[in-house]
Structures are given as C-alpha cells and as structure tokens.
Coordinates of C-alpha atoms and ligand atoms in Angstrom, one line a residue:
M1 CA 31.2 14.2 -13.1
T2 CA 32.2 11.2 -15.3
G3 CA 28.7 10.0 -16.3
P4 CA 25.3 9.2 -14.9
M5 CA 25.2 8.0 -11.3
L6 CA 23.9 4.4 -11.5
D7 CA 22.9 2.1 -8.7
R8 CA 23.5 -1.6 -8.7
Y9 CA 20.3 -2.2 -10.7
N10 CA 21.4 0.3 -13.4
R11 CA 18.9 2.9 -12.3
E12 CA 20.1 6.4 -12.9
I13 CA 20.0 8.4 -9.6
N14 CA 19.5 12.1 -10.5
Y15 CA 16.8 13.3 -8.1
L16 CA 17.2 14.4 -4.5
R17 CA 14.3 15.4 -2.2
V18 CA 15.4 17.6 0.6
S19 CA 13.3 18.0 3.7
V20 CA 14.2 21.3 5.4
T21 CA 12.1 20.8 8.5
D22 CA 10.1 18.2 10.4
R23 CA 7.7 21.0 11.5
C24 CA 4.3 21.4 9.9
N25 CA 1.5 23.9 10.5
L26 CA -1.1 21.2 9.7
R27 CA -1.7 17.9 11.5
C28 CA -3.2 15.7 8.8
N29 CA -4.6 12.8 10.6
Y30 CA -3.0 10.0 8.5
C31 CA 0.4 11.8 8.6
M32 CA 0.7 12.8 12.2
P33 CA -0.7 11.5 15.4
K34 CA -3.2 13.9 17.2
E35 CA -0.7 14.6 19.9
G36 CA 1.9 15.5 17.3
L37 CA 5.3 14.0 17.1
S38 CA 8.4 14.7 19.1
L39 CA 10.1 17.3 17.1
L40 CA 13.8 17.6 16.4
G41 CA 15.8 20.1 18.4
H42 CA 17.3 23.2 16.7
D43 CA 20.8 21.6 16.7
D44 CA 19.5 18.3 15.2
I45 CA 18.3 20.0 12.1
L46 CA 20.7 20.5 9.3
K47 CA 21.7 24.2 8.9
Y48 CA 21.2 25.6 5.4
E49 CA 25.0 25.7 4.8
E50 CA 25.1 22.0 5.6
I51 CA 22.3 21.2 3.2
S52 CA 24.0 23.3 0.5
R53 CA 27.2 21.5 0.9
I54 CA 25.5 18.1 0.6
V55 CA 23.6 19.3 -2.5
R56 CA 26.7 20.7 -4.1
I57 CA 28.5 17.3 -3.7
A58 CA 25.4 15.3 -4.8
V59 CA 25.1 17.5 -7.9
S60 CA 28.7 17.0 -8.7
M61 CA 28.0 13.2 -8.6
G62 CA 25.0 13.3 -10.9
I63 CA 22.0 14.7 -9.1
S64 CA 20.3 17.3 -11.4
K65 CA 16.9 17.9 -9.8
I66 CA 16.0 18.9 -6.3
R67 CA 12.7 19.1 -4.6
I68 CA 12.3 21.0 -1.3
T69 CA 9.9 19.6 1.1
G70 CA 9.2 19.2 4.9
G71 CA 7.3 19.0 7.3
E72 CA 6.0 22.2 5.7
P73 CA 9.0 23.8 4.0
L74 CA 7.5 27.3 4.1
V75 CA 7.4 27.4 7.9
R76 CA 11.2 27.3 8.1
R77 CA 12.6 30.8 8.4
G78 CA 14.8 31.9 5.5
V79 CA 13.7 29.1 3.2
V80 CA 13.2 31.3 0.1
D81 CA 16.7 32.9 0.4
F82 CA 18.1 29.4 0.9
I83 CA 16.3 28.1 -2.3
A84 CA 17.6 31.2 -4.2
S85 CA 21.1 30.4 -3.1
L86 CA 20.7 26.7 -4.1
S87 CA 19.7 27.8 -7.6
A88 CA 23.3 28.9 -8.2
T89 CA 24.6 25.4 -7.8
V90 CA 26.5 24.5 -10.9
G91 CA 24.9 21.5 -12.7
L92 CA 21.5 21.8 -11.0
S93 CA 18.8 22.1 -13.6
D94 CA 15.7 22.1 -11.6
I95 CA 14.4 23.1 -8.1
S96 CA 10.8 22.4 -7.2
L97 CA 8.7 22.6 -4.0
T98 CA 6.1 20.5 -2.3
T99 CA 3.8 22.4 0.1
N100 CA 0.5 22.2 1.8
G101 CA -0.3 25.6 0.2
T102 CA -1.5 27.3 3.3
L103 CA 1.3 30.0 3.2
L104 CA 1.7 30.0 -0.6
E105 CA -0.2 33.2 -1.4
A106 CA 2.3 35.2 0.6
F107 CA 5.4 33.3 -0.7
A108 CA 4.5 32.7 -4.3
A109 CA 6.1 35.7 -5.9
K110 CA 9.4 35.4 -3.9
L111 CA 9.6 31.7 -4.8
F112 CA 9.1 32.4 -8.4
A113 CA 11.9 35.0 -8.2
A114 CA 14.1 32.3 -6.5
W115 CA 13.7 30.1 -9.6
V116 CA 11.0 27.7 -8.4
K117 CA 8.7 27.3 -11.3
R118 CA 7.3 23.9 -10.6
I119 CA 5.1 23.4 -7.5
N120 CA 3.2 20.5 -5.9
I121 CA 0.4 21.3 -3.6
S122 CA -1.2 18.7 -1.3
L123 CA -4.9 19.0 -1.0
D124 CA -7.1 16.1 0.2
S125 CA -10.5 17.7 0.2
L126 CA -12.4 20.5 -1.7
N127 CA -14.9 20.7 1.1
A128 CA -14.0 23.4 3.7
E129 CA -15.3 21.4 6.7
K130 CA -13.7 18.2 5.6
Y131 CA -10.4 19.9 4.9
T132 CA -10.4 21.4 8.4
L133 CA -11.2 17.9 9.8
I134 CA -8.5 16.0 8.0
T135 CA -5.8 18.7 8.6
R136 CA -7.0 19.2 12.2
G137 CA -7.6 22.9 11.8
G138 CA -6.5 23.9 8.2
D139 CA -8.2 26.6 6.2
L140 CA -9.2 25.5 2.7
S141 CA -9.6 29.1 1.5
A142 CA -6.0 29.9 2.2
V143 CA -4.8 26.9 0.1
L144 CA -7.2 27.9 -2.8
S145 CA -5.9 31.5 -2.7
G146 CA -2.4 30.1 -2.9
I147 CA -3.2 28.0 -5.9
D148 CA -4.8 30.9 -7.7
E149 CA -1.8 33.0 -6.9
V150 CA 0.8 30.5 -8.3
R151 CA -1.4 30.3 -11.5
R152 CA -1.6 34.0 -11.8
I153 CA 2.2 34.4 -11.5
G154 CA 2.9 31.7 -14.1
F155 CA 4.2 28.6 -12.2
S156 CA 4.1 25.6 -14.5
P157 CA 3.3 22.8 -13.9
I158 CA 1.0 23.2 -11.0
K159 CA 0.4 19.8 -9.5
I160 CA -2.3 19.1 -6.9
N161 CA -1.7 15.9 -4.9
I162 CA -4.6 14.1 -3.3
V163 CA -4.1 11.1 -1.1
A164 CA -7.2 8.9 -1.9
I165 CA -8.7 7.7 1.4
K166 CA -11.6 5.3 1.5
G167 CA -14.6 6.7 3.4
F168 CA -13.1 10.2 3.5
N169 CA -12.6 11.7 0.1
D170 CA -13.7 8.9 -2.3
N171 CA -16.9 10.9 -2.8
E172 CA -14.8 13.8 -4.1
I173 CA -12.9 11.9 -6.8
L174 CA -15.0 13.4 -9.6
D175 CA -14.9 16.9 -8.2
F176 CA -11.1 16.7 -8.2
A177 CA -11.1 15.2 -11.7
K178 CA -13.4 18.0 -12.9
L179 CA -10.9 20.6 -11.7
S180 CA -8.6 19.4 -14.5
I181 CA -11.3 20.3 -17.1
D182 CA -11.4 24.0 -16.3
K183 CA -8.0 24.6 -14.9
P184 CA -4.5 23.8 -16.3
Y185 CA -3.6 21.8 -13.2
Q186 CA -2.3 18.3 -13.0
I187 CA -4.5 16.6 -10.5
R188 CA -2.7 13.6 -9.1
F189 CA -4.2 10.8 -7.0
I190 CA -1.6 9.1 -4.7
E191 CA -2.2 5.8 -3.0
F192 CA -2.1 5.8 0.7
M193 CA 0.9 4.1 2.1
E194 CA 1.2 2.5 5.5
L195 CA 4.2 4.3 6.8
G196 CA 4.8 6.2 10.0
H197 CA 2.9 6.0 13.3
A198 CA -0.3 7.8 12.3
A199 CA -0.8 5.7 9.2
L200 CA -1.3 2.6 11.2
D201 CA -4.8 3.8 12.3
H202 CA -5.8 4.3 8.6
S203 CA -4.6 1.1 6.9
S204 CA -8.1 -0.1 6.2
Q205 CA -8.7 3.2 4.2
Y206 CA -6.3 2.3 1.4
L207 CA -8.0 2.9 -2.0
S208 CA -6.4 1.5 -5.1
N209 CA -5.8 3.9 -8.0
T210 CA -7.2 1.2 -10.3
L211 CA -10.6 1.9 -8.7
V212 CA -10.1 5.7 -8.7
R213 CA -9.3 5.6 -12.4
E214 CA -12.4 3.4 -13.1
I215 CA -14.6 5.9 -11.2
I216 CA -13.3 8.8 -13.3
N217 CA -13.3 6.9 -16.5
G218 CA -17.0 5.9 -16.0
I219 CA -18.1 9.5 -16.2
Y220 CA -15.2 11.3 -17.9
P221 CA -13.4 9.0 -20.4
L222 CA -9.7 9.3 -19.9
E223 CA -7.2 9.6 -22.7
P224 CA -3.6 8.6 -22.0
V225 CA -1.1 11.4 -22.5
N226 CA 2.1 10.7 -24.3
S227 CA 4.6 9.7 -21.6
K228 CA 7.6 11.0 -23.5
R229 CA 6.3 14.5 -23.2
H230 CA 6.2 14.0 -19.5
K231 CA 9.7 13.2 -18.4
G232 CA 9.3 15.4 -15.3
D233 CA 6.3 13.4 -14.0
G234 CA 8.3 10.7 -12.5
P235 CA 6.2 7.7 -11.5
A236 CA 2.8 9.3 -12.4
K237 CA 0.8 7.8 -15.2
I238 CA -0.8 10.7 -17.0
Y239 CA -4.2 11.0 -18.6
R240 CA -6.5 13.8 -19.7
I241 CA -10.3 14.3 -20.0
A242 CA -11.1 15.2 -23.6
D243 CA -10.6 19.0 -24.1
G244 CA -9.6 19.4 -20.5
A245 CA -7.2 22.3 -19.7
G246 CA -5.3 20.1 -17.3
E247 CA -4.4 16.5 -16.7
I248 CA -5.0 13.7 -14.3
G249 CA -2.1 11.6 -12.9
F250 CA -2.0 8.4 -10.9
I251 CA 0.8 7.6 -8.5
S252 CA 0.3 4.0 -7.5
P253 CA 3.2 2.8 -5.3
L254 CA 1.2 -0.2 -4.2
S255 CA -1.0 -1.3 -7.0
H256 CA 1.5 -0.5 -9.8
Q257 CA 4.9 -0.5 -8.2
F258 CA 7.4 1.7 -10.1
C259 CA 10.6 0.8 -8.2
H260 CA 12.3 -0.3 -11.4
S261 CA 12.4 3.4 -12.5
C262 CA 13.2 4.9 -9.1
N263 CA 15.7 7.7 -9.5
R264 CA 15.6 9.3 -6.1
L265 CA 17.3 9.8 -2.8
R266 CA 15.8 11.7 0.2
L267 CA 17.7 13.9 2.7
T268 CA 15.8 14.1 6.0
A269 CA 15.7 17.3 8.1
D270 CA 18.1 15.6 10.5
G271 CA 20.7 14.8 7.9
H272 CA 20.1 11.2 7.0
L273 CA 20.0 10.0 3.4
L274 CA 17.1 7.7 2.9
V275 CA 17.4 5.3 0.0
C276 CA 13.8 4.3 -0.3
L277 CA 10.6 6.0 1.0
L278 CA 9.3 2.7 2.2
S279 CA 12.4 1.4 4.0
D280 CA 14.0 2.5 7.2
N281 CA 17.4 2.0 5.7
E282 CA 19.4 5.2 5.8
V283 CA 22.9 6.6 6.0
D284 CA 23.9 9.4 8.5
L285 CA 25.5 12.4 6.8
K286 CA 25.1 14.9 9.6
G287 CA 27.5 13.1 12.1
P288 CA 30.4 12.9 9.6
L289 CA 29.7 16.4 8.3
R290 CA 29.9 17.9 11.8
D291 CA 33.0 15.8 12.5
C292 CA 34.6 17.9 9.7
C293 CA 34.8 15.1 7.1
S294 CA 36.1 16.0 3.6
D295 CA 33.9 16.4 0.4
A296 CA 35.4 13.1 -0.7
D297 CA 34.2 11.4 2.5
L298 CA 30.7 12.8 2.0
A299 CA 30.7 11.6 -1.6
D300 CA 31.7 8.1 -0.4
L301 CA 28.8 8.1 2.0
I302 CA 26.4 9.1 -0.8
K303 CA 27.8 6.2 -2.9
K304 CA 27.4 3.9 0.1
A305 CA 23.7 4.9 0.4
I306 CA 23.1 4.4 -3.3
A307 CA 24.6 0.9 -3.0
K308 CA 21.9 0.1 -0.4
K309 CA 19.0 1.0 -2.7
P310 CA 16.8 -2.0 -2.7
I311 CA 15.4 -3.4 -6.0
N312 CA 11.8 -3.0 -4.7
H313 CA 10.0 -1.7 -1.7
D314 CA 8.3 -4.5 0.2
L315 CA 5.0 -3.0 1.3
A316 CA 2.1 -5.0 -0.2
C317 CA -1.3 -3.8 -1.0
D318 CA -3.4 -6.9 -0.1
E319 CA -4.3 -8.4 3.3
G320 CA -0.7 -9.5 3.7
H321 CA 1.0 -6.2 4.6
I322 CA 4.4 -7.8 5.0
K323 CA 6.2 -4.8 6.5
K324 CA 5.3 -1.5 8.0
C325 CA 7.7 1.4 7.7
M326 CA 7.9 3.3 10.9
K327 CA 9.7 6.5 9.7
D328 CA 7.1 9.3 9.8
M329 CA 6.2 11.0 6.5
S330 CA 6.4 14.4 8.1
S331 CA 10.1 13.8 8.8
I332 CA 10.8 12.5 5.3
G333 CA 8.6 14.9 3.2
G334 CA 6.9 12.4 0.9
Ligands
SAM401 N1 3.9 19.8 3.9 C1 4.2 19.4 2.6 C2 2.9 19.0 1.9 O1 1.8 19.0 2.5 O2 3.0 18.7 0.7 C3 5.3 18.4 2.4 C4 5.3 17.2 3.3 S1 3.9 16.1 3.2 C5 4.5 14.9 4.4 C6 4.1 15.4 1.6 C7 3.0 14.6 1.1 O3 3.0 13.3 1.8 C8 1.6 15.1 1.3 O4 1.0 15.1 0.0 C9 0.9 14.1 2.1 O5 -0.4 14.0 1.7 C10 1.7 12.8 1.8 N2 1.5 11.8 2.7 C11 1.7 11.8 4.1 N3 1.4 10.6 4.6 C12 1.1 9.7 3.6 C13 0.8 8.4 3.5 N4 0.7 7.6 4.6 N5 0.6 7.8 2.3 C14 0.7 8.6 1.2 N6 1.0 9.9 1.2 C15 1.2 10.5 2.4

C-alpha cells in the first residue's frame, strides 16, 4: 500500500461493511415486506473464500476496518470460523459485527475468541409485545440475554441501535436514553431512511433526530462528548447524560447529512460493491471473480467503484423525497 485510499473528493476510504447473507431470522416490518423477499440462491451468495479474497485485496489497498453484517450474519453457518480466519488478514486492524442479537447469547464467547470485540445490536423496542410486533415474531428476552452476555464477557463498545419510528417507538425514547445511565452502552438513534420495498409503507413515520434529541434533553440534559475520543463512532454525534455509565449517539443521515466524511464501501451478499447506502450504483465483483480474474483486476474494479462514490446521497427529509432507493436493507446490511 502506498498511502491512504482516497476518492475523488479526497475522502479516505478505509471501512468495508460485508454482508454475509441476505437471510434473516426476523422480519422487521420496515425492513422486509410481510411475504419476505425473494432470497438469493446458494450459488448466488459469495463463498467465504471469495469474500476473504476480496477483503485481502481491499485491505492491501487501504481498508483497515471490516464490519460483518447481513441479513442476520449469525444465521449463516460457519460465520464465526470465517470471522476468525479474517482476523489473520495482514493490515486489518478491526473486525466488528452488527446483529439483531437473537442468537448472541450462544455465539458471544466464540465471537470474542474470534477477535470481535466491538458489537452493534439492533433493538427497536424495550416492550416485549411491541418487539414481537415490529420484528414479526422476535423474542425480546433472547436479545436482552444476548446483550447481558456480551457485557459479561467484556465486549466494548456495545452499541444498541434504535431506528426511531414515529407512532411506534417515539414513546420509548426516554426509556432507551435511561439505559445509558445505568449501563455502559452506547444507545444510538438512527433516522429511518426510505430505502427498499418495505420502507415505502413507512415513509410517513420518519422522525428527525433533532426532535429525538430535544425530547431527551428536556428531561435528561445532554453533554456533548469529545469527538476526538470517538474516532470509531463514524457518523454518530455522541452525548452523555451527566454521570451516566454509557452514552447516547445520534446518526442522522437525513437531518444532518454526513456524506462529506463517508469512508465506507459495502459488499453485498451476492458480491456487488455498493458505493453509497442510498444509491443503487454498484460494481459487480462476483462475475469477474468467478471468471478467474487476477488480483490486479479485482483491485481495478474496487478503484472503479470508489471513483463512482457520489459527493452526497440524494434522499431528502422533507416533503420532496427526490429519490427512493430500491435496494433492500436486508441485502445490504445497513
Ligand atoms: N440483522 C442485523 C441487524 O439487525 O442489525 C444486520 C442487518 S439490519 C438490515 C441492519 C440495520 O439496518 C438494523 O439496525 C435495521 O434496523 C436497520 N434498517 C433497516 N431498514 C432501515 C431503514 N429503512 N432505515 C434505517 N435503518 C434501517
């Protein structure tokens, strides 16, 4: 590697999110349509060796952090061994995981041994009935046990991601915020984005993080946390409630666009490199890979993808939604 990998807007690209499956054991109603989505066939999904090869080349070009996601990554057989094998990639400094947490209790110790120390858990309600409703069948107690287990084992940071949805969990904002007082978790509110087929039915439920922050601040005054200490937090703006054990983060892709600092690429389960979460612009790596292309060819394709990174996403947060992105979140991995 000769230096940082920069895109045409001088952003350093050092972060790759890898979706290992499009399958999920939940059916969150804003993420997947009720009838489910047509799933990829076995041969359409990248094999672990194929992902490893892409990762190795991407790391040699400047990627230093990988996040494993899905679908639900823990439903793919062999995923922990795969992660353990990735951790040996020379130049890779960080592997983290995003999960819905339902299988975490059983996997936590093995993940920790496979060098995953940082974990994000998606959790949209603290009420068991509402959780089952939004996930179409999920069991809140399994997720809470998973969170307890990763804390017991020593994962850090533990980030809990909530998609704020008007009329669904806006009455739980303070309950989530309170969690950060007692527990050393980073509670992160994420703005709902209109992407994928299921999201179209929920567009009127967008809730701005400006409002979420005001609601919390009205009861628990928020202190900004020094952002230099939080290089690993990406686009989240971090606060804490005075004397809280944990923190509160706001990820606001619509109300406070952070594209100027975007450092990421996304590899989909079917082997496409996506240059922006909110764009359908992608580069196929699987085809060339299976046509026996060389490492240099793959590196050229990665460069080609980076050259396509737009300066901004073009979803708007007001009445004038100027574009909808039709790629489904469950195939990208968030
Ligand atoms: N199964 C894993 C999980 O639950 O974290 C990884 C995949 S899931 C698609 C990743 C994240 O995307 C979840 O936190 C989910 O809430 C979020 N998500 C899905 N659809 C979204 C949307 N339309 N807007 C914002 N976040 C969304």
